Coordinates of C-alpha atoms in Angstrom, one line a residue:
Chain A
X29 CA -46.3 31.4 -3.2
X30 CA -44.6 28.2 -3.4
X31 CA -40.8 28.6 -3.2
X32 CA -40.3 25.2 -4.6
X33 CA -36.2 24.9 -5.7
X34 CA -35.6 23.7 -9.6
X35 CA -32.1 23.6 -9.0
X36 CA -29.6 22.5 -5.9
X37 CA -27.8 25.3 -3.9
X38 CA -25.3 27.0 -4.9
X39 CA -22.7 25.4 -2.9
X40 CA -23.8 22.5 -3.3
X41 CA -23.6 22.2 -6.5
X42 CA -20.0 23.6 -6.3
X43 CA -19.7 20.5 -3.6
X44 CA -21.2 18.1 -5.6
X45 CA -19.0 18.4 -8.8
X46 CA -15.6 19.1 -6.9
X47 CA -16.2 15.6 -5.1
X48 CA -17.4 14.2 -8.1
X49 CA -14.0 15.0 -9.1
X50 CA -12.0 14.3 -6.1
X51 CA -13.9 10.9 -5.7
X52 CA -13.4 10.0 -8.8
X53 CA -10.1 10.5 -8.7
X54 CA -9.6 8.6 -5.8
X55 CA -10.8 5.8 -6.6
X56 CA -8.8 5.3 -9.5
X57 CA -5.9 6.0 -7.5
X58 CA -6.6 3.8 -5.2
X59 CA -7.2 0.6 -7.5
X60 CA -4.2 1.4 -9.4
X61 CA -2.2 1.6 -6.3
X62 CA -2.7 -1.5 -5.0
X63 CA -1.6 -3.5 -8.0
X64 CA 1.4 -1.4 -9.6
X65 CA 4.5 -2.2 -8.6
X66 CA 5.9 0.8 -10.7
X67 CA 7.1 3.9 -9.3
X68 CA 3.0 5.1 -9.7
X69 CA 2.3 3.6 -6.1
X70 CA 4.7 5.7 -4.0
X71 CA 3.0 9.3 -5.6
X72 CA -0.1 7.3 -5.7
X73 CA 0.1 6.6 -1.9
X74 CA 1.1 9.9 -1.4
X75 CA -1.3 11.5 -2.6
X76 CA -4.5 9.1 -1.2
X77 CA -4.0 9.7 2.2
X78 CA -3.9 13.6 1.8
X79 CA -6.8 13.5 -0.5
X80 CA -8.9 10.8 1.4
X81 CA -8.4 13.6 4.3
X82 CA -9.9 16.3 2.2
X83 CA -12.4 14.7 0.9
X84 CA -13.5 13.6 4.8
X85 CA -13.9 17.5 5.4
X86 CA -16.1 18.6 2.6
X87 CA -18.5 15.3 2.9
X88 CA -18.8 17.5 6.7
X89 CA -19.2 20.3 4.8
X90 CA -21.5 19.1 2.3
X91 CA -23.8 16.9 4.4
X92 CA -24.6 20.0 6.8
X93 CA -25.4 22.2 3.1
X94 CA -27.3 19.2 2.3
X95 CA -28.8 19.6 5.7
X96 CA -30.0 23.5 5.6
X97 CA -30.8 23.6 2.1
X98 CA -32.8 20.5 1.0
X99 CA -32.4 19.6 -2.6
X100 CA -35.3 20.4 -5.2
X101 CA -37.8 17.2 -5.0
X102 CA -37.7 14.4 -7.7
X103 CA -40.2 14.9 -10.4
X104 CA -43.7 13.8 -9.4
X105 CA -44.3 10.9 -12.0
X106 CA -40.9 9.2 -11.6
X107 CA -42.0 5.8 -10.8
X108 CA -42.1 5.2 -6.4
X109 CA -39.5 2.5 -7.1
X110 CA -36.9 4.9 -8.7
X111 CA -38.0 8.0 -6.2
X112 CA -36.4 4.8 -3.6
X113 CA -33.7 3.7 -5.6
X114 CA -32.6 7.3 -5.4
X115 CA -32.7 8.5 -2.2
X116 CA -31.1 5.0 -1.0
X117 CA -28.1 5.4 -3.4
X118 CA -27.2 8.9 -2.6
X119 CA -27.5 8.1 1.0
X120 CA -25.3 5.3 0.1
X121 CA -22.9 8.0 -1.1
X122 CA -22.8 10.1 1.9
X123 CA -22.4 7.1 4.1
X124 CA -19.2 5.8 1.5
X125 CA -17.8 9.2 1.3
X126 CA -17.8 10.0 4.7
X127 CA -16.7 6.0 6.0
X128 CA -14.0 5.8 3.9
X129 CA -12.0 8.0 4.6
X130 CA -11.9 7.3 8.3
X131 CA -11.8 3.3 7.8
X132 CA -8.4 4.3 5.9
X133 CA -7.4 6.7 8.7
X134 CA -8.5 3.4 11.1
X135 CA -7.0 1.3 9.3
X136 CA -3.5 2.4 9.0
X137 CA -3.8 3.1 12.8
X138 CA -4.5 -0.8 13.8
X139 CA -1.8 -1.7 11.1
X140 CA 0.5 0.1 13.0
X141 CA 1.7 2.4 10.2
X142 CA 2.4 6.0 11.0
X143 CA 0.1 8.5 8.8
X144 CA 1.8 10.9 7.5
X145 CA 0.2 13.1 5.1
X146 CA 3.7 14.7 3.6
X147 CA 7.4 13.6 4.7
X148 CA 6.7 15.1 8.0
X149 CA 3.2 15.8 8.3
X150 CA 1.5 12.9 11.3
X151 CA -1.8 12.8 11.7
X152 CA -2.8 10.5 15.1
X153 CA -2.9 7.1 15.4
X154 CA -6.9 6.6 16.4
X155 CA -6.9 2.6 16.4
X156 CA -4.6 1.3 18.8
X157 CA -2.4 -1.0 17.2
X158 CA -4.1 -4.7 16.3
X159 CA -3.6 -7.0 13.5
X160 CA -6.7 -8.7 13.6
X161 CA -8.7 -5.5 13.3
X162 CA -6.3 -4.2 10.5
X163 CA -7.4 -7.7 8.5
X164 CA -11.0 -6.5 8.7
X165 CA -10.7 -2.4 8.4
X166 CA -8.2 -3.4 5.1
X167 CA -11.3 -5.7 3.8
X168 CA -14.1 -3.2 4.3
X169 CA -12.1 -0.6 2.7
X170 CA -11.7 -2.7 -0.4
X171 CA -14.7 -3.8 -0.1
X172 CA -16.6 -0.7 0.2
X173 CA -14.5 1.1 -2.1
X174 CA -15.9 -1.1 -4.9
X175 CA -19.2 -0.7 -3.9
X176 CA -18.8 3.2 -4.1
X177 CA -17.5 3.2 -7.7
X178 CA -20.6 0.3 -8.4
X179 CA -22.5 3.3 -6.7
X180 CA -20.9 6.3 -9.0
X181 CA -21.7 4.5 -12.5
X182 CA -25.8 3.5 -11.1
X183 CA -25.5 7.2 -9.7
X184 CA -24.2 8.5 -13.8
X185 CA -26.0 6.4 -15.1
X186 CA -29.4 7.5 -13.5
X187 CA -28.3 11.0 -14.4
X188 CA -28.0 10.7 -17.7
X189 CA -31.4 9.1 -17.9
X190 CA -32.7 12.0 -16.5
X191 CA -30.9 14.4 -18.7
X192 CA -31.1 12.4 -21.8
X193 CA -34.5 10.0 -21.9
X194 CA -36.3 12.0 -19.0
X195 CA -35.8 15.3 -19.6
X196 CA -37.1 15.8 -16.9
X197 CA -34.9 18.5 -14.8
X198 CA -32.9 16.4 -12.3
X199 CA -29.5 16.2 -14.3
X200 CA -30.0 19.8 -14.7
X201 CA -30.6 20.7 -10.7
X202 CA -27.4 19.9 -10.6
X203 CA -25.8 22.0 -13.5
X204 CA -27.5 24.4 -13.0
X205 CA -27.6 27.3 -14.9
X206 CA -30.8 28.8 -16.4
X207 CA -33.7 26.2 -16.9
X208 CA -34.7 24.5 -20.4
X209 CA -37.0 22.6 -19.7
X210 CA -39.1 22.2 -22.6
X211 CA -42.8 22.2 -20.1
X212 CA -44.7 25.4 -20.4
X213 CA -44.2 27.8 -17.3
X214 CA -45.2 27.0 -14.4
X215 CA -47.6 29.4 -13.0
X216 CA -46.5 28.4 -9.3
X217 CA -43.2 30.3 -9.3
X218 CA -41.0 26.9 -8.9
X219 CA -39.4 29.0 -11.4
X220 CA -37.7 31.1 -8.8
X221 CA -34.7 30.2 -7.4
X222 CA -32.6 31.6 -4.8
X223 CA -35.1 34.4 -4.9
X224 CA -34.1 34.5 -8.5
X225 CA -36.0 34.9 -11.5
X226 CA -34.7 31.8 -13.4
X227 CA -35.6 33.4 -17.0
Chain B
X14 CA -44.5 19.0 -11.7
X15 CA -44.6 18.9 -15.9
X16 CA -45.1 15.7 -18.0
X17 CA -42.1 15.5 -19.9
X18 CA -43.8 13.2 -21.6
X19 CA -45.4 14.7 -25.1
X20 CA -41.6 15.7 -26.0
X21 CA -39.3 12.8 -24.4
X22 CA -39.7 10.2 -27.0
X23 CA -37.8 11.5 -29.8
X24 CA -36.4 9.4 -33.1
X25 CA -32.7 9.0 -31.7
X26 CA -33.3 7.4 -28.0
X27 CA -31.7 4.5 -29.1
X28 CA -28.5 6.8 -29.4
X29 CA -29.3 8.1 -26.0
X30 CA -29.6 4.9 -24.0
X31 CA -26.3 3.6 -26.3
X32 CA -24.9 7.5 -25.3
X33 CA -25.4 6.2 -21.4
X34 CA -24.4 2.5 -21.5
X35 CA -21.5 4.0 -23.4
X36 CA -20.7 5.8 -20.4
X37 CA -20.8 3.6 -17.8
X38 CA -19.2 0.5 -20.0
X39 CA -16.5 3.0 -20.5
X40 CA -15.8 4.4 -17.0
X41 CA -16.0 0.8 -15.3
X42 CA -13.6 0.0 -18.1
X43 CA -11.1 2.2 -17.4
X44 CA -11.3 1.0 -13.6
X45 CA -11.2 -2.5 -14.3
X46 CA -7.9 -1.6 -16.2
X47 CA -6.3 1.1 -14.1
X48 CA -7.0 -2.2 -11.4
X49 CA -4.7 -4.7 -14.0
X50 CA -8.0 -6.9 -14.6
X51 CA -7.4 -6.5 -18.4
X52 CA -4.1 -6.6 -18.7
X53 CA -3.2 -10.4 -17.1
X54 CA 0.2 -10.1 -18.7
X55 CA 1.1 -6.8 -16.1
X56 CA 3.1 -7.5 -13.1
X57 CA 0.7 -6.7 -10.6
X58 CA 2.0 -6.3 -6.6
X59 CA -0.3 -10.0 -6.7
X60 CA 0.9 -11.4 -9.5
X61 CA 4.2 -11.2 -7.5
X62 CA 3.1 -12.5 -4.2
X63 CA 1.0 -15.3 -5.7
X64 CA 4.8 -16.5 -7.4
X65 CA 6.5 -16.0 -4.1
X66 CA 3.5 -18.2 -2.4
X67 CA 4.3 -21.2 -5.0
X68 CA 7.9 -21.4 -4.2
X69 CA 6.9 -21.0 -0.8
X70 CA 5.1 -24.3 -1.0
X71 CA 1.6 -22.6 -1.2
X72 CA 0.1 -21.5 1.5
X73 CA 1.1 -20.7 4.8
X74 CA -1.8 -19.2 6.5
X75 CA -0.7 -16.4 8.3
X76 CA 3.1 -16.6 7.6
X77 CA 4.9 -13.8 4.6
X78 CA 5.0 -14.7 1.8
X79 CA 8.7 -14.1 1.3
X80 CA 11.6 -14.6 4.3
X81 CA 8.6 -16.7 6.1
X82 CA 11.0 -18.0 9.1
X83 CA 12.0 -15.5 11.6
X84 CA 12.3 -14.4 15.2
X85 CA 11.4 -11.4 16.8
X86 CA 14.4 -9.1 18.3
X87 CA 14.4 -5.9 20.4
X88 CA 16.4 -3.2 21.0
X89 CA 17.1 0.1 20.8
X90 CA 19.3 2.5 19.2
X91 CA 21.8 4.1 20.0
X92 CA 22.4 7.2 18.0
X93 CA 26.0 9.5 17.9
X94 CA 25.2 12.4 15.8
X95 CA 27.3 11.7 13.4
X96 CA 25.3 11.6 10.3
X97 CA 22.5 14.2 11.2
X98 CA 25.0 17.0 9.3
X99 CA 23.3 14.6 6.2
X100 CA 19.6 13.4 7.8
X101 CA 17.3 15.2 10.3
X102 CA 15.9 12.2 11.7
X103 CA 16.3 12.5 15.3
X104 CA 16.9 8.8 14.9
X105 CA 20.7 10.1 14.4
X106 CA 20.9 12.6 16.5
X107 CA 23.0 11.3 20.3
X108 CA 20.4 9.1 21.7
X109 CA 18.3 5.9 21.9
X110 CA 15.8 5.5 19.6
X111 CA 13.3 1.7 20.5
X112 CA 13.5 -1.0 17.7
X113 CA 11.5 -4.0 17.0
X114 CA 12.9 -6.3 14.4
X115 CA 13.5 -9.6 13.0
X116 CA 15.9 -11.9 11.8
X117 CA 14.7 -14.3 9.0
X118 CA 16.1 -16.6 5.9
X119 CA 14.7 -15.9 2.4
X120 CA 11.3 -18.1 1.0
X121 CA 8.5 -18.7 1.8
X122 CA 8.8 -21.7 3.4
X123 CA 8.4 -21.2 7.7
X124 CA 9.8 -24.3 8.1
X125 CA 12.3 -24.4 5.5
X126 CA 16.3 -25.7 7.3
X127 CA 18.7 -22.7 8.2
X128 CA 21.1 -24.4 6.1
X129 CA 18.8 -24.5 3.0
X130 CA 20.0 -20.8 2.2
X131 CA 23.3 -18.8 2.5
X132 CA 21.3 -15.5 3.1
X133 CA 20.0 -14.1 5.9
X134 CA 17.8 -11.0 7.4
X135 CA 17.5 -8.4 9.5
X136 CA 14.4 -5.6 9.1
X137 CA 14.2 -3.0 11.7
X138 CA 11.5 -0.6 12.7
X139 CA 12.7 2.4 14.4
X140 CA 10.3 3.8 16.8
X141 CA 11.1 7.5 16.9
X142 CA 9.6 10.0 19.7
X143 CA 7.7 11.9 17.0
X144 CA 5.3 9.3 16.2
X145 CA 7.1 8.6 13.0
X146 CA 9.1 5.1 11.9
X147 CA 12.1 4.1 10.3
X148 CA 11.6 0.8 9.0
X149 CA 14.3 -1.1 7.1
X150 CA 14.8 -4.1 5.6
X151 CA 18.4 -5.9 5.4
X152 CA 19.7 -8.5 4.1
X153 CA 23.5 -10.6 4.0
X154 CA 24.4 -9.6 0.7
X155 CA 25.7 -6.8 -0.1
X156 CA 23.5 -6.6 -4.0
X157 CA 20.9 -7.7 -4.9
X158 CA 20.8 -10.2 -7.7
X159 CA 18.4 -7.5 -9.9
X160 CA 18.1 -4.6 -10.6
X161 CA 14.1 -3.9 -11.4
X162 CA 10.2 -6.0 -10.7
X163 CA 10.1 -7.7 -13.6
X164 CA 13.6 -9.3 -13.7
X165 CA 12.8 -10.6 -9.6
X166 CA 9.4 -11.5 -11.1
X167 CA 10.8 -14.0 -14.3
X168 CA 13.9 -14.9 -11.6
X169 CA 11.1 -16.6 -9.5
X170 CA 8.8 -18.0 -12.4
X171 CA 12.7 -19.4 -13.4
X172 CA 12.9 -20.2 -10.0
X173 CA 9.3 -22.7 -9.6
X174 CA 10.1 -25.7 -8.7
X175 CA 9.8 -29.0 -11.3
X176 CA 6.8 -31.2 -9.6
X177 CA 9.5 -34.2 -10.9
X178 CA 12.6 -33.3 -9.2
X179 CA 11.0 -31.4 -6.3
X180 CA 13.7 -28.7 -7.6
X181 CA 13.8 -25.7 -9.3
X182 CA 14.7 -26.6 -13.5
X183 CA 18.8 -25.5 -13.7
X184 CA 18.1 -25.0 -17.9
X185 CA 15.8 -22.7 -16.7
X186 CA 17.3 -20.9 -14.2
X187 CA 20.6 -20.9 -16.7
X188 CA 17.9 -19.5 -19.2
X189 CA 17.0 -16.9 -16.6
X190 CA 20.8 -16.0 -15.4
X191 CA 21.8 -15.6 -19.2
X192 CA 19.2 -12.8 -20.1
X193 CA 20.3 -11.4 -17.2
X194 CA 23.8 -10.6 -17.1
X195 CA 23.0 -8.1 -14.5
X196 CA 23.0 -10.9 -11.6
X197 CA 26.4 -11.9 -11.9
X198 CA 27.9 -9.8 -9.0
X199 CA 25.3 -11.5 -7.1
X200 CA 26.4 -14.5 -8.3
X201 CA 29.5 -14.1 -7.8
X202 CA 29.1 -13.3 -4.3
X203 CA 26.9 -16.7 -3.8
X204 CA 29.3 -19.0 -5.0
X205 CA 31.8 -18.1 -1.9
X206 CA 28.8 -17.7 0.7
X207 CA 27.8 -20.3 3.1
X208 CA 24.8 -20.6 5.3
X209 CA 26.2 -19.3 8.4
X210 CA 25.8 -20.3 11.8
X211 CA 24.9 -17.5 13.6
X212 CA 22.6 -14.4 12.7
X213 CA 24.6 -12.2 15.0
X214 CA 27.8 -12.7 12.7
X215 CA 26.5 -11.0 10.2
X216 CA 26.6 -7.7 8.2
X217 CA 23.5 -6.8 6.6
X218 CA 23.1 -4.1 3.7
X219 CA 20.3 -2.4 3.1
X220 CA 20.9 -2.7 -0.4
X221 CA 18.4 -0.4 -1.9
X222 CA 19.6 3.5 -1.7
X223 CA 17.9 6.4 -0.6
X224 CA 18.4 10.4 0.4
X225 CA 19.1 11.6 3.5
X226 CA 18.2 14.8 3.7
X227 CA 19.7 17.7 5.7
X228 CA 18.6 20.7 7.8
X229 CA 19.0 22.7 4.5
X230 CA 17.0 20.7 2.6
X231 CA 20.2 19.3 0.8
X232 CA 19.8 15.5 -0.6
X233 CA 22.4 13.1 0.2
X234 CA 22.4 10.1 -2.0
X235 CA 23.1 7.4 0.5
X236 CA 23.4 3.4 1.3
X237 CA 23.7 1.4 4.6
X238 CA 24.1 -2.1 6.1
X239 CA 24.7 -3.4 9.9
X240 CA 27.7 -4.7 10.3
X241 CA 28.6 -6.8 13.6
X242 CA 30.6 -6.8 16.7
X243 CA 30.3 -10.0 16.8
X244 CA 33.0 -11.9 14.6
X245 CA 33.0 -15.5 15.8
X246 CA 32.1 -17.2 12.7
X247 CA 31.4 -21.1 13.1
X248 CA 31.0 -23.5 10.6
X249 CA 26.6 -24.2 11.2
X250 CA 26.0 -27.6 13.3
X251 CA 25.0 -31.0 11.4
X252 CA 21.3 -32.8 11.9
X253 CA 19.3 -29.0 13.2
X254 CA 17.5 -27.8 10.9
X255 CA 17.0 -25.0 13.5
X256 CA 20.4 -23.7 14.4
X257 CA 19.9 -20.2 14.2
X258 CA 16.7 -19.6 17.1
X259 CA 19.5 -21.7 19.1
X260 CA 22.4 -19.9 18.4
X261 CA 20.7 -15.9 19.1
X262 CA 19.1 -17.6 22.5
X263 CA 22.8 -18.3 23.7
X264 CA 24.2 -15.6 22.4
X265 CA 21.4 -13.0 24.0
X266 CA 21.6 -15.2 26.9
X267 CA 25.5 -13.6 27.4
X268 CA 24.6 -9.4 26.8
X269 CA 23.1 -7.8 24.5
X270 CA 24.8 -8.2 20.8
X271 CA 25.6 -4.8 19.0
X272 CA 25.7 -3.8 15.4
X273 CA 27.3 -0.2 13.8
X274 CA 25.4 1.2 10.8
X275 CA 27.6 2.4 8.7
X276 CA 26.0 5.3 6.6
X277 CA 27.6 5.1 2.6
X278 CA 27.4 8.5 1.1
X279 CA 27.2 8.3 -3.1
X280 CA 29.9 10.1 -5.4
X281 CA 28.0 12.3 -8.1
X282 CA 27.5 9.7 -10.6
X283 CA 26.4 6.4 -8.1
X284 CA 24.2 4.3 -9.5
X285 CA 20.1 4.7 -7.0
X286 CA 18.4 3.3 -9.2
X287 CA 20.4 -0.3 -9.2
X288 CA 20.3 -2.5 -6.6
X289 CA 22.9 -5.0 -8.3
X290 CA 25.5 -2.1 -9.0
X291 CA 28.2 -1.7 -5.5
X292 CA 29.4 2.0 -5.2
X293 CA 33.2 2.2 -5.1
X294 CA 35.2 1.0 -2.1
X295 CA 36.6 4.2 -1.7
X296 CA 33.1 6.0 -1.3
X297 CA 33.0 8.0 2.6
X298 CA 31.1 6.1 5.4
X299 CA 30.1 7.2 8.4
X300 CA 29.0 5.0 12.2
X301 CA 25.9 6.4 12.3
X302 CA 25.3 4.8 15.4
X303 CA 24.9 1.6 17.4
X304 CA 22.2 -0.8 17.0
X305 CA 21.8 -2.9 20.6
X306 CA 19.4 -6.1 20.3
X307 CA 18.3 -7.7 23.6
X308 CA 16.1 -9.7 23.5
X309 CA 14.5 -12.8 22.0
X310 CA 10.8 -13.8 21.2
X311 CA 9.0 -16.8 18.5
X312 CA 7.4 -15.3 15.9
X313 CA 4.3 -16.5 16.1
X314 CA 3.7 -14.3 19.2
X315 CA 6.5 -11.9 19.1
X316 CA 6.3 -7.8 18.2
X317 CA 7.4 -8.1 15.0
X318 CA 5.0 -10.7 14.1
X319 CA 2.0 -7.7 13.0
X320 CA 4.4 -5.4 11.6
X321 CA 5.2 -4.9 7.6
X322 CA 9.3 -3.8 7.6
X323 CA 8.2 -1.7 4.1
X324 CA 11.4 0.1 3.0
X325 CA 9.3 2.7 2.4
X326 CA 7.9 4.0 5.7
X327 CA 10.8 6.4 6.6
X328 CA 11.0 9.4 9.3
X329 CA 11.1 13.1 7.6
X330 CA 15.0 13.5 7.1
X331 CA 15.0 10.2 5.1
X332 CA 13.8 9.5 1.5
X333 CA 13.0 6.7 -1.0
X334 CA 15.4 7.3 -4.4
X335 CA 14.6 6.3 -7.6
X336 CA 15.2 2.7 -7.3
X337 CA 12.8 0.6 -8.4
X338 CA 12.3 -2.1 -6.5
X339 CA 11.6 0.4 -3.8
X340 CA 8.4 0.6 -4.5
X341 CA 7.6 -2.5 -5.6
X342 CA 9.0 -4.1 -2.1
X343 CA 6.0 -1.5 -1.0
X344 CA 3.0 -2.8 -2.8
X345 CA 4.6 -6.8 -2.3
X346 CA 5.2 -6.5 1.2
X347 CA 1.6 -4.7 1.9
X348 CA 0.2 -7.7 0.2
X349 CA 1.4 -10.2 2.3
X350 CA 0.7 -8.0 5.4
X351 CA -3.2 -8.5 4.1
X352 CA -3.0 -12.4 3.0
X353 CA -1.2 -13.2 6.4
X354 CA -3.4 -10.6 8.5
X355 CA -6.5 -12.0 7.0
X356 CA -6.2 -15.3 7.7
X357 CA -5.1 -14.7 11.4
X358 CA -8.2 -12.8 11.8
X359 CA -10.4 -15.4 9.6
X360 CA -11.8 -12.8 7.5
X361 CA -13.7 -15.4 4.8
X362 CA -12.0 -16.9 1.4
X363 CA -9.2 -17.4 3.6
X364 CA -7.1 -19.9 5.7
X365 CA -7.2 -19.7 9.5
X366 CA -3.4 -20.4 10.6
X367 CA -2.6 -23.8 12.9
X368 CA 0.7 -22.3 13.8
X369 CA 1.9 -25.8 14.3
X370 CA 3.9 -27.3 11.3
X371 CA 2.6 -29.9 8.8
X372 CA 4.3 -33.4 9.9
X373 CA 6.0 -33.7 5.9
X374 CA 7.9 -30.0 7.1
X375 CA 9.0 -31.3 9.8

């Protein structure tokens, strides 16, 4: 009997939706805080740093969960180009969610700033002070933030395409719950998730 | 897997596509809105720095967009313990904290004559032993002209140089001051202020209010200033546009130069959100210690060059107040720092610095 999953594991789903909220919030905080001159600048900055560290730690946990729990396969009839785009965009998302906090931390270190997570909690510097390194890292932090946001838009658009147009179970595999796929019951046991029948 | 075709082509697919496109457009639009791209009249850090850049005579690659002309200094702060009852910051305990500082004059032109403005500034970075920092940027006047970043921006716009005369349009400046009566205290100071011949003999005011936080978590609204020990003020020499650095070198060659950090405690009701208003003179003032400056270096290669003197970088024991200028200074300084370090790093799209004044500016 095959044990092909149709949904992501529960830890993967919890991590996905938690991090989706955190990363989206982080992107809006970031783009807002570099523009605003209001008092929001200070409290957005105060949220940005500890939230970035939280995302880094969650991303590492998530990478481990992902490597230990292979995701459900994409639909076999998905065109090869879309499969490739799906795989590349997912690994790009993983790379960025790990790289962004590290670049932010390294950039503040290189800029000579104390990396304060609160009024008194300080992270150690991970690079020596160097304004040229700061300039490149700060530039990368901004460019990668836009890239991450664009990748998020593509990811969200693709998820909705799977859920609303193809209705092929891909969105359902991350939303979780009962498979409501209108296709005939799968005789090979693919409807068994985490050892439990889905019906 | 199954074939989704039989049921995936319902008649309402157009609506479904519209829903997907709508979700992407709404998310992207919200992002652009928060980033300030859809609201050209909203004041952003970038627009503020653009205006400072314009008034400084354009881009001077590698230089700060304001207070561009300056010199690095180094020394230490000798705390005496007097302020420790009000703030837990170790800088106030008895002992020395190393300091990297910078004297400057306001304006975005790194070649401006020293006598062109009556204001001098002193920025300091205190490196605390626990790795925390206290950064402050102070000016030689007791009040700031305006209370908000919007008014500061309006002042910069009103001060734009008329291309015909090379000077700000007096009518536009007059209109700005008429519309901003809060500038009265600054203007009264500016009327009698003369460009000093020395950085050393000036008092430097933090201008914005902050909070000191004591060991019990109590918050004390404060303002601070550095008061000089040297008071031998002389008239500025004529025919020299760079007398401040010569004077600084001569005086430091004779020995360390000292200031006292005077911390004024607010009484209940004293404004913490308005840098145009001085607090009454009878407020308790503490001498918190002595700033001792021992050496100077040119800013092109000195240790202050790569420091952004963001006044919101504070150690535990000091916190920002509700003064609206503080977040604006933090945001604008960060943008200025990014621009000039990118120029130093030759990031594509920027102009590499030459660190030589153009002939026209000499």
